[in-house]
Amino acid sequence: MDENASTLFQHLKSAGIDNDLRTLIYSFASIALDAQHHFPKYLRGTMGDKNKYGEAVAALDEWVNGYLCDNLVKTGLVRKIYSEELKEPLIASANKKAPFAVAMDPLDGSSNIVSNNAFGSIVGVYRDDLPQSGRKLVAAFYKLYGPVNTFVYSVGKGTHEFVKHYDSAGNAQFYLLAENLKVPEPGEVFGIGGDPLEWDPAFLKFAKDLFRKEKLKVRYSGTFVADFSQILHRGGMFAYPATKKSPHGKLRAAYEAATMAYIWEQAGGASWSGKESLLDVKSLDVDARTPVFLGNRHLIEKLKKALA
Ligand code: AFP
């Protein structure tokens, strides 16, 4: 890492965004850093309840959601939080006039907790209330809790990546790792979720061609943020398509897909839901799922033809 690299704070200061948005992004990055110190206490166990998708809730899911919500409210900048782990949106009654509504997946990839593989937190920031399409995002960011901790954000002026490291006083900071990341061409890896036996035959044929003709290699971790980081750095495609059993796919449009598509398109990639860019998906149901395809532009063009 370049020891003179700018910090996230400095980078946001020169990003030409208003003070509130800058403070929210910086605060979230700090909150997520603090949260991680507590992870060892919550690595085992599940809560009795299922979440609104009928999935088991890990102890860490529940704790991270609570910690992020409480601390986002404390910033005074968020009036409403929509979370994958909340049955109803959280209305911050003390912040009624606050500028932002937030959609988040507090702990993306919870099946990886027990095996100590990477997982993350995904946050999309809106000025207008949800439901909204991703076109209305004013900021999108994620934290990847991996072998090192990275934080990636976009405010519509490129996609920038930071890494946690320590300043000379021993305080943790995020330092700039890569500015204006661009999806590498021609693309190297393919992260694919779901059961191939359940895929639409047209998609299965397309997927085979990505191996045969495009020579992509498989990379799949079961954490969207981690698989996204692979394609952001290597190019290629991430897909979680519709299946016979799940015609809308698995990933959540507002909590995962739109936010990551924003970051991806800002890095020069293209996204697709099977019908439109993931940034155009607008459902009246904030909890809706969507098929997800993120890829190098030429791969998404091929996909559109394959699925037409
Ligand atoms: P959680 O946010 O509930 O942990 O969901 C993880 C996820 O939505 C996404 O991160 C992965 O890409 C996908 O599910 C993994 O699903 P499979 O276990 O079906 O591969």
mmCIF file of C-alpha atoms and ligand atoms in Angstrom:
data_model
loop_
_atom_site.group_PDB
_atom_site.id
_atom_site.type_symbol
_atom_site.label_atom_id
_atom_site.label_comp_id
_atom_site.label_asym_id
_atom_site.label_seq_id
_atom_site.Cartn_x
_atom_site.Cartn_y
_atom_site.Cartn_z
ATOM 1 C CA MET A 1 0.000 0.000 0.000
ATOM 2 C CA ASP A 2 1.208 3.510 -0.794
ATOM 3 C CA GLU A 3 1.999 5.040 2.609
ATOM 4 C CA ASN A 4 1.090 8.490 1.283
ATOM 5 C CA ALA A 5 -2.255 7.322 -0.075
ATOM 6 C CA SER A 6 -5.163 9.539 0.769
ATOM 7 C CA THR A 7 -7.601 8.450 3.426
ATOM 8 C CA LEU A 8 -11.278 7.844 2.803
ATOM 9 C CA PHE A 9 -11.961 11.093 4.660
ATOM 10 C CA GLN A 10 -9.692 13.080 2.337
ATOM 11 C CA HIS A 11 -11.063 11.355 -0.741
ATOM 12 C CA LEU A 12 -14.658 12.139 0.197
ATOM 13 C CA LYS A 13 -13.693 15.738 0.881
ATOM 14 C CA SER A 14 -12.470 16.170 -2.670
ATOM 15 C CA ALA A 15 -15.420 14.246 -4.184
ATOM 16 C CA GLY A 16 -17.573 17.353 -4.643
ATOM 17 C CA ILE A 17 -20.495 16.017 -2.625
ATOM 18 C CA ASP A 18 -22.481 17.682 0.108
ATOM 19 C CA ASN A 19 -21.408 17.502 3.688
ATOM 20 C CA ASP A 20 -24.288 15.252 4.785
ATOM 21 C CA LEU A 21 -23.556 12.563 2.227
ATOM 22 C CA ARG A 22 -19.848 12.715 2.934
ATOM 23 C CA THR A 23 -20.462 12.363 6.665
ATOM 24 C CA LEU A 24 -22.842 9.444 6.169
ATOM 25 C CA ILE A 25 -20.385 7.468 4.025
ATOM 26 C CA TYR A 26 -17.472 8.140 6.334
ATOM 27 C CA SER A 27 -19.550 7.329 9.419
ATOM 28 C CA PHE A 28 -20.717 4.037 7.944
ATOM 29 C CA ALA A 29 -17.141 3.005 7.144
ATOM 30 C CA SER A 30 -16.133 3.756 10.752
ATOM 31 C CA ILE A 31 -19.188 1.969 12.178
ATOM 32 C CA ALA A 32 -18.405 -1.128 10.098
ATOM 33 C CA LEU A 33 -14.793 -1.047 11.322
ATOM 34 C CA ASP A 34 -15.956 -0.932 14.930
ATOM 35 C CA ALA A 35 -18.551 -3.637 14.349
ATOM 36 C CA GLN A 36 -15.918 -6.100 13.292
ATOM 37 C CA HIS A 37 -14.189 -5.996 16.690
ATOM 38 C CA HIS A 38 -17.274 -7.681 18.146
ATOM 39 C CA PHE A 39 -17.632 -10.480 15.567
ATOM 40 C CA PRO A 40 -15.868 -13.197 17.596
ATOM 41 C CA LYS A 41 -18.638 -12.976 20.212
ATOM 42 C CA TYR A 42 -21.347 -13.851 17.676
ATOM 43 C CA LEU A 43 -19.755 -16.451 15.414
ATOM 44 C CA ARG A 44 -21.920 -19.352 16.470
ATOM 45 C CA GLY A 45 -25.619 -19.934 16.775
ATOM 46 C CA THR A 46 -28.838 -18.989 15.092
ATOM 47 C CA MET A 47 -31.811 -17.032 16.354
ATOM 48 C CA GLY A 48 -35.080 -18.962 16.744
ATOM 49 C CA ASP A 49 -36.912 -16.770 14.231
ATOM 50 C CA LYS A 50 -36.662 -16.899 10.458
ATOM 51 C CA ASN A 51 -36.302 -13.663 8.494
ATOM 52 C CA LYS A 52 -38.936 -12.359 6.081
ATOM 53 C CA TYR A 53 -37.510 -14.611 3.350
ATOM 54 C CA GLY A 54 -37.958 -17.703 5.527
ATOM 55 C CA GLU A 55 -34.201 -18.038 6.038
ATOM 56 C CA ALA A 56 -32.509 -18.884 9.325
ATOM 57 C CA VAL A 57 -31.066 -15.813 11.037
ATOM 58 C CA ALA A 58 -27.517 -16.269 12.337
ATOM 59 C CA ALA A 59 -26.624 -14.668 15.663
ATOM 60 C CA LEU A 60 -24.156 -12.464 13.797
ATOM 61 C CA ASP A 61 -26.838 -11.415 11.251
ATOM 62 C CA GLU A 62 -29.045 -10.220 14.059
ATOM 63 C CA TRP A 63 -26.291 -8.467 15.956
ATOM 64 C CA VAL A 64 -24.767 -6.712 12.922
ATOM 65 C CA ASN A 65 -28.176 -5.524 11.774
ATOM 66 C CA GLY A 66 -28.881 -4.015 15.208
ATOM 67 C CA TYR A 67 -25.447 -2.431 15.492
ATOM 68 C CA LEU A 68 -25.522 -0.863 12.026
ATOM 69 C CA CYS A 69 -29.118 0.380 12.428
ATOM 70 C CA ASP A 70 -28.483 1.936 15.864
ATOM 71 C CA ASN A 71 -25.345 3.676 14.729
ATOM 72 C CA LEU A 72 -26.774 4.863 11.409
ATOM 73 C CA VAL A 73 -29.660 6.441 13.322
ATOM 74 C CA LYS A 74 -27.166 8.086 15.692
ATOM 75 C CA THR A 75 -25.583 9.938 12.756
ATOM 76 C CA GLY A 76 -28.820 11.957 12.607
ATOM 77 C CA LEU A 77 -28.666 11.720 8.802
ATOM 78 C CA VAL A 78 -30.963 8.747 8.187
ATOM 79 C CA ARG A 79 -34.746 8.909 8.559
ATOM 80 C CA LYS A 80 -35.613 5.403 7.391
ATOM 81 C CA ILE A 81 -33.741 2.098 7.108
ATOM 82 C CA TYR A 82 -34.890 -0.769 4.919
ATOM 83 C CA SER A 83 -32.947 -3.894 5.777
ATOM 84 C CA GLU A 84 -32.934 -7.464 4.557
ATOM 85 C CA GLU A 85 -33.120 -8.431 8.231
ATOM 86 C CA LEU A 86 -36.014 -6.158 9.264
ATOM 87 C CA LYS A 87 -39.608 -7.256 8.798
ATOM 88 C CA GLU A 88 -40.697 -3.590 8.623
ATOM 89 C CA PRO A 89 -38.557 -0.560 7.766
ATOM 90 C CA LEU A 90 -37.072 1.216 10.768
ATOM 91 C CA ILE A 91 -38.392 4.757 11.057
ATOM 92 C CA ALA A 92 -35.987 6.969 12.985
ATOM 93 C CA SER A 93 -38.542 9.150 14.720
ATOM 94 C CA ALA A 94 -35.878 11.500 16.092
ATOM 95 C CA ASN A 95 -34.606 12.129 12.547
ATOM 96 C CA LYS A 96 -37.858 12.870 10.714
ATOM 97 C CA LYS A 97 -36.258 15.613 8.630
ATOM 98 C CA ALA A 98 -33.015 13.749 7.960
ATOM 99 C CA PRO A 99 -31.971 13.757 4.291
ATOM 100 C CA PHE A 100 -31.520 10.035 3.583
ATOM 101 C CA ALA A 101 -33.301 6.701 3.352
ATOM 102 C CA VAL A 102 -31.077 3.632 3.294
ATOM 103 C CA ALA A 103 -31.473 0.109 1.894
ATOM 104 C CA MET A 104 -29.021 -2.432 3.244
ATOM 105 C CA ASP A 105 -27.987 -6.020 3.502
ATOM 106 C CA PRO A 106 -26.224 -5.802 6.868
ATOM 107 C CA LEU A 107 -24.510 -9.159 6.570
ATOM 108 C CA ASP A 108 -24.288 -10.478 3.046
ATOM 109 C CA GLY A 109 -23.136 -14.086 2.870
ATOM 110 C CA SER A 110 -24.090 -15.327 6.321
ATOM 111 C CA SER A 111 -23.611 -18.966 5.279
ATOM 112 C CA ASN A 112 -19.903 -18.118 5.273
ATOM 113 C CA ILE A 113 -19.755 -17.147 8.953
ATOM 114 C CA VAL A 114 -19.314 -20.675 10.242
ATOM 115 C CA SER A 115 -16.559 -21.505 7.733
ATOM 116 C CA ASN A 116 -14.703 -18.195 8.207
ATOM 117 C CA ASN A 117 -14.941 -17.178 4.581
ATOM 118 C CA ALA A 118 -15.505 -13.648 3.412
ATOM 119 C CA PHE A 119 -18.772 -11.804 3.930
ATOM 120 C CA GLY A 120 -19.817 -8.184 3.711
ATOM 121 C CA SER A 121 -22.253 -5.329 4.288
ATOM 122 C CA ILE A 122 -24.021 -3.566 1.394
ATOM 123 C CA VAL A 123 -25.612 -0.101 1.656
ATOM 124 C CA GLY A 124 -27.532 1.993 -0.861
ATOM 125 C CA VAL A 125 -28.406 5.618 -0.045
ATOM 126 C CA TYR A 126 -31.436 7.449 -1.429
ATOM 127 C CA ARG A 127 -32.837 10.930 -0.881
ATOM 128 C CA ASP A 128 -36.357 9.860 -1.880
ATOM 129 C CA ASP A 129 -38.154 7.131 -0.010
ATOM 130 C CA LEU A 130 -38.257 3.556 -1.302
ATOM 131 C CA PRO A 131 -39.532 1.695 -3.318
ATOM 132 C CA GLN A 132 -37.215 3.302 -5.858
ATOM 133 C CA SER A 133 -35.150 2.162 -8.791
ATOM 134 C CA GLY A 134 -31.377 2.143 -8.430
ATOM 135 C CA ARG A 135 -31.264 5.174 -10.760
ATOM 136 C CA LYS A 136 -32.254 7.217 -7.709
ATOM 137 C CA LEU A 137 -29.256 6.097 -5.633
ATOM 138 C CA VAL A 138 -27.048 8.962 -4.483
ATOM 139 C CA ALA A 139 -24.377 6.679 -3.038
ATOM 140 C CA ALA A 140 -23.625 2.976 -2.934
ATOM 141 C CA PHE A 141 -20.973 1.240 -0.879
ATOM 142 C CA TYR A 142 -19.914 -2.068 0.571
ATOM 143 C CA LYS A 143 -17.522 -3.324 3.175
ATOM 144 C CA LEU A 144 -15.822 -6.651 2.518
ATOM 145 C CA TYR A 145 -14.727 -8.466 5.662
ATOM 146 C CA GLY A 146 -12.046 -10.637 4.119
ATOM 147 C CA PRO A 147 -8.391 -11.456 4.798
ATOM 148 C CA VAL A 148 -8.011 -7.689 4.606
ATOM 149 C CA ASN A 149 -10.870 -5.253 4.953
ATOM 150 C CA THR A 150 -11.860 -3.210 1.971
ATOM 151 C CA PHE A 151 -14.448 -0.509 1.490
ATOM 152 C CA VAL A 152 -15.715 0.376 -1.980
ATOM 153 C CA TYR A 153 -17.928 3.357 -2.728
ATOM 154 C CA SER A 154 -19.421 5.310 -5.567
ATOM 155 C CA VAL A 155 -21.344 8.565 -5.617
ATOM 156 C CA GLY A 156 -21.740 8.436 -9.394
ATOM 157 C CA LYS A 157 -18.193 9.684 -10.042
ATOM 158 C CA GLY A 158 -16.390 6.398 -10.524
ATOM 159 C CA THR A 159 -15.808 3.475 -8.200
ATOM 160 C CA HIS A 160 -13.099 3.723 -5.554
ATOM 161 C CA GLU A 161 -11.579 1.121 -3.267
ATOM 162 C CA PHE A 162 -9.997 1.602 0.161
ATOM 163 C CA VAL A 163 -8.207 -0.747 2.525
ATOM 164 C CA LYS A 164 -8.075 -0.725 6.311
ATOM 165 C CA HIS A 165 -4.624 0.004 7.665
ATOM 166 C CA TYR A 166 -3.184 1.855 10.634
ATOM 167 C CA ASP A 167 -1.861 5.398 10.882
ATOM 168 C CA SER A 168 1.335 6.211 12.777
ATOM 169 C CA ALA A 169 -0.674 6.608 16.003
ATOM 170 C CA GLY A 170 -2.035 3.068 15.576
ATOM 171 C CA ASN A 171 -5.572 4.135 14.611
ATOM 172 C CA ALA A 172 -7.415 2.179 11.943
ATOM 173 C CA GLN A 173 -8.179 4.181 8.789
ATOM 174 C CA PHE A 174 -9.296 3.399 5.266
ATOM 175 C CA TYR A 175 -6.566 4.277 2.738
ATOM 176 C CA LEU A 176 -7.049 4.606 -0.996
ATOM 177 C CA LEU A 177 -6.143 1.375 -2.796
ATOM 178 C CA ALA A 178 -7.557 2.060 -6.265
ATOM 179 C CA GLU A 179 -9.219 5.135 -7.705
ATOM 180 C CA ASN A 180 -11.621 4.891 -10.628
ATOM 181 C CA LEU A 181 -11.536 1.123 -10.842
ATOM 182 C CA LYS A 182 -12.330 -0.159 -14.322
ATOM 183 C CA VAL A 183 -13.580 -3.667 -14.993
ATOM 184 C CA PRO A 184 -10.652 -5.467 -16.686
ATOM 185 C CA GLU A 185 -11.076 -6.587 -20.294
ATOM 186 C CA PRO A 186 -11.643 -9.178 -21.617
ATOM 187 C CA GLY A 187 -12.641 -10.726 -18.265
ATOM 188 C CA GLU A 188 -11.381 -13.820 -16.504
ATOM 189 C CA VAL A 189 -13.827 -15.287 -13.981
ATOM 190 C CA PHE A 190 -17.438 -16.432 -13.710
ATOM 191 C CA GLY A 191 -19.329 -16.573 -10.394
ATOM 192 C CA ILE A 192 -22.600 -18.456 -10.805
ATOM 193 C CA GLY A 193 -25.251 -19.205 -8.197
ATOM 194 C CA GLY A 194 -28.243 -21.514 -8.130
ATOM 195 C CA ASP A 195 -28.783 -25.034 -9.360
ATOM 196 C CA PRO A 196 -27.639 -25.493 -12.993
ATOM 197 C CA LEU A 197 -30.203 -28.321 -13.382
ATOM 198 C CA GLU A 198 -32.908 -25.738 -12.684
ATOM 199 C CA TRP A 199 -31.638 -23.055 -15.082
ATOM 200 C CA ASP A 200 -33.397 -22.046 -18.253
ATOM 201 C CA PRO A 201 -31.753 -24.118 -21.057
ATOM 202 C CA ALA A 202 -30.909 -20.874 -22.943
ATOM 203 C CA PHE A 203 -28.950 -19.621 -19.935
ATOM 204 C CA LEU A 204 -27.255 -22.996 -19.465
ATOM 205 C CA LYS A 205 -26.052 -22.884 -23.082
ATOM 206 C CA PHE A 206 -24.832 -19.304 -22.607
ATOM 207 C CA ALA A 207 -22.996 -20.306 -19.407
ATOM 208 C CA LYS A 208 -21.274 -23.203 -21.206
ATOM 209 C CA ASP A 209 -20.148 -20.782 -23.907
ATOM 210 C CA LEU A 210 -18.566 -18.547 -21.283
ATOM 211 C CA PHE A 211 -16.274 -21.466 -20.443
ATOM 212 C CA ARG A 212 -15.801 -22.820 -23.983
ATOM 213 C CA LYS A 213 -15.485 -19.612 -25.968
ATOM 214 C CA GLU A 214 -14.700 -16.851 -23.477
ATOM 215 C CA LYS A 215 -12.429 -19.145 -21.419
ATOM 216 C CA LEU A 216 -13.734 -17.861 -18.081
ATOM 217 C CA LYS A 217 -12.863 -19.770 -14.904
ATOM 218 C CA VAL A 218 -15.325 -20.508 -12.097
ATOM 219 C CA ARG A 219 -15.103 -18.461 -8.923
ATOM 220 C CA TYR A 220 -17.971 -18.753 -6.451
ATOM 221 C CA SER A 221 -17.991 -18.175 -2.728
ATOM 222 C CA GLY A 222 -21.674 -17.868 -1.782
ATOM 223 C CA THR A 223 -21.165 -14.226 -0.757
ATOM 224 C CA PHE A 224 -22.247 -11.729 -3.374
ATOM 225 C CA VAL A 225 -19.853 -9.035 -2.123
ATOM 226 C CA ALA A 226 -16.875 -11.396 -2.319
ATOM 227 C CA ASP A 227 -17.816 -12.711 -5.769
ATOM 228 C CA PHE A 228 -18.422 -9.144 -6.912
ATOM 229 C CA SER A 229 -14.953 -8.157 -5.741
ATOM 230 C CA GLN A 230 -13.529 -10.985 -7.868
ATOM 231 C CA ILE A 231 -15.125 -9.690 -11.056
ATOM 232 C CA LEU A 232 -14.355 -6.085 -10.186
ATOM 233 C CA HIS A 233 -10.671 -6.980 -10.123
ATOM 234 C CA ARG A 234 -10.565 -9.676 -12.796
ATOM 235 C CA GLY A 235 -13.484 -8.950 -15.089
ATOM 236 C CA GLY A 236 -15.971 -11.567 -16.258
ATOM 237 C CA MET A 237 -19.452 -12.217 -14.987
ATOM 238 C CA PHE A 238 -21.474 -12.783 -11.844
ATOM 239 C CA ALA A 239 -24.866 -14.407 -12.364
ATOM 240 C CA TYR A 240 -27.613 -15.583 -10.056
ATOM 241 C CA PRO A 241 -30.295 -16.435 -12.598
ATOM 242 C CA ALA A 242 -33.939 -17.372 -12.260
ATOM 243 C CA THR A 243 -34.593 -21.055 -11.754
ATOM 244 C CA LYS A 244 -37.715 -23.174 -12.204
ATOM 245 C CA LYS A 245 -38.282 -23.101 -8.439
ATOM 246 C CA SER A 246 -37.349 -19.406 -8.022
ATOM 247 C CA PRO A 247 -38.539 -17.551 -11.122
ATOM 248 C CA HIS A 248 -37.361 -14.251 -9.604
ATOM 249 C CA GLY A 249 -33.927 -15.539 -8.635
ATOM 250 C CA LYS A 250 -32.561 -15.340 -5.110
ATOM 251 C CA LEU A 251 -30.892 -11.974 -4.649
ATOM 252 C CA ARG A 252 -32.813 -8.972 -3.396
ATOM 253 C CA ALA A 253 -33.384 -6.108 -5.836
ATOM 254 C CA ALA A 254 -33.133 -3.204 -3.373
ATOM 255 C CA TYR A 255 -30.819 -4.605 -0.677
ATOM 256 C CA GLU A 256 -28.221 -6.217 -2.963
ATOM 257 C CA ALA A 257 -28.738 -5.947 -6.724
ATOM 258 C CA ALA A 258 -29.376 -2.232 -7.352
ATOM 259 C CA THR A 259 -26.616 -1.057 -5.018
ATOM 260 C CA MET A 260 -23.989 -3.360 -6.475
ATOM 261 C CA ALA A 261 -25.126 -2.632 -10.051
ATOM 262 C CA TYR A 262 -24.568 1.079 -9.377
ATOM 263 C CA ILE A 263 -20.998 0.423 -8.231
ATOM 264 C CA TRP A 264 -20.473 -1.981 -11.143
ATOM 265 C CA GLU A 265 -21.795 0.335 -13.856
ATOM 266 C CA GLN A 266 -19.654 3.153 -12.423
ATOM 267 C CA ALA A 267 -16.659 0.864 -13.047
ATOM 268 C CA GLY A 268 -17.637 0.482 -16.708
ATOM 269 C CA GLY A 269 -19.521 -2.825 -16.449
ATOM 270 C CA ALA A 270 -23.097 -3.575 -17.484
ATOM 271 C CA SER A 271 -25.961 -5.142 -15.541
ATOM 272 C CA TRP A 272 -29.087 -7.029 -16.525
ATOM 273 C CA SER A 273 -32.116 -8.446 -14.736
ATOM 274 C CA GLY A 274 -33.323 -10.542 -17.665
ATOM 275 C CA LYS A 275 -35.454 -7.580 -18.807
ATOM 276 C CA GLU A 276 -33.563 -4.355 -18.085
ATOM 277 C CA SER A 277 -30.525 -2.889 -16.381
ATOM 278 C CA LEU A 278 -30.591 -3.715 -12.670
ATOM 279 C CA LEU A 279 -30.650 0.042 -12.113
ATOM 280 C CA ASP A 280 -34.065 0.229 -13.777
ATOM 281 C CA VAL A 281 -35.717 -2.526 -11.751
ATOM 282 C CA LYS A 282 -38.493 -0.913 -9.751
ATOM 283 C CA SER A 283 -40.850 -3.063 -7.779
ATOM 284 C CA LEU A 284 -43.563 -1.809 -5.456
ATOM 285 C CA ASP A 285 -42.282 -4.408 -3.023
ATOM 286 C CA VAL A 286 -39.003 -3.299 -1.421
ATOM 287 C CA ASP A 287 -38.313 -6.923 -0.478
ATOM 288 C CA ALA A 288 -38.612 -8.212 -4.075
ATOM 289 C CA ARG A 289 -35.996 -10.505 -5.575
ATOM 290 C CA THR A 290 -34.495 -10.279 -9.042
ATOM 291 C CA PRO A 291 -32.295 -12.384 -11.304
ATOM 292 C CA VAL A 292 -28.842 -10.775 -11.297
ATOM 293 C CA PHE A 293 -26.322 -10.553 -14.127
ATOM 294 C CA LEU A 294 -23.262 -8.320 -13.879
ATOM 295 C CA GLY A 295 -20.606 -8.540 -16.530
ATOM 296 C CA ASN A 296 -18.209 -6.920 -18.906
ATOM 297 C CA ARG A 297 -20.296 -5.026 -21.416
ATOM 298 C CA HIS A 298 -19.717 -7.379 -24.343
ATOM 299 C CA LEU A 299 -20.736 -10.355 -22.172
ATOM 300 C CA ILE A 300 -24.002 -8.701 -21.147
ATOM 301 C CA GLU A 301 -24.708 -7.938 -24.827
ATOM 302 C CA LYS A 302 -24.195 -11.644 -25.609
ATOM 303 C CA LEU A 303 -26.423 -12.604 -22.688
ATOM 304 C CA LYS A 304 -29.246 -10.355 -23.924
ATOM 305 C CA LYS A 305 -29.124 -12.071 -27.315
ATOM 306 C CA ALA A 306 -28.939 -15.528 -25.716
ATOM 307 C CA LEU A 307 -32.010 -14.890 -23.557
ATOM 308 C CA ALA A 308 -34.035 -13.011 -26.221
HETATM 309 P P1 AFP B 1 -27.541 -13.455 2.789
HETATM 310 O O1 AFP B 1 -27.469 -11.971 2.642
HETATM 311 O O2 AFP B 1 -28.854 -13.918 3.341
HETATM 312 O O3 AFP B 1 -26.402 -14.028 3.510
HETATM 313 O O4 AFP B 1 -27.577 -14.079 1.301
HETATM 314 C C1 AFP B 1 -26.450 -14.359 0.568
HETATM 315 C C2 AFP B 1 -26.794 -14.276 -0.892
HETATM 316 O O5 AFP B 1 -27.939 -13.474 -1.098
HETATM 317 C C3 AFP B 1 -25.629 -13.714 -1.707
HETATM 318 O O6 AFP B 1 -24.648 -13.095 -0.960
HETATM 319 C C4 AFP B 1 -25.044 -14.912 -2.404
HETATM 320 O O7 AFP B 1 -24.588 -14.606 -3.700
HETATM 321 C C5 AFP B 1 -26.167 -15.907 -2.448
HETATM 322 O O8 AFP B 1 -27.083 -15.535 -1.415
HETATM 323 C C6 AFP B 1 -25.683 -17.293 -2.217
HETATM 324 O O9 AFP B 1 -26.711 -18.178 -2.427
HETATM 325 P P2 AFP B 1 -26.461 -19.753 -2.573
HETATM 326 O O10 AFP B 1 -26.135 -20.215 -1.188
HETATM 327 O O11 AFP B 1 -27.775 -20.249 -3.078
HETATM 328 O O12 AFP B 1 -25.327 -19.977 -3.537
#
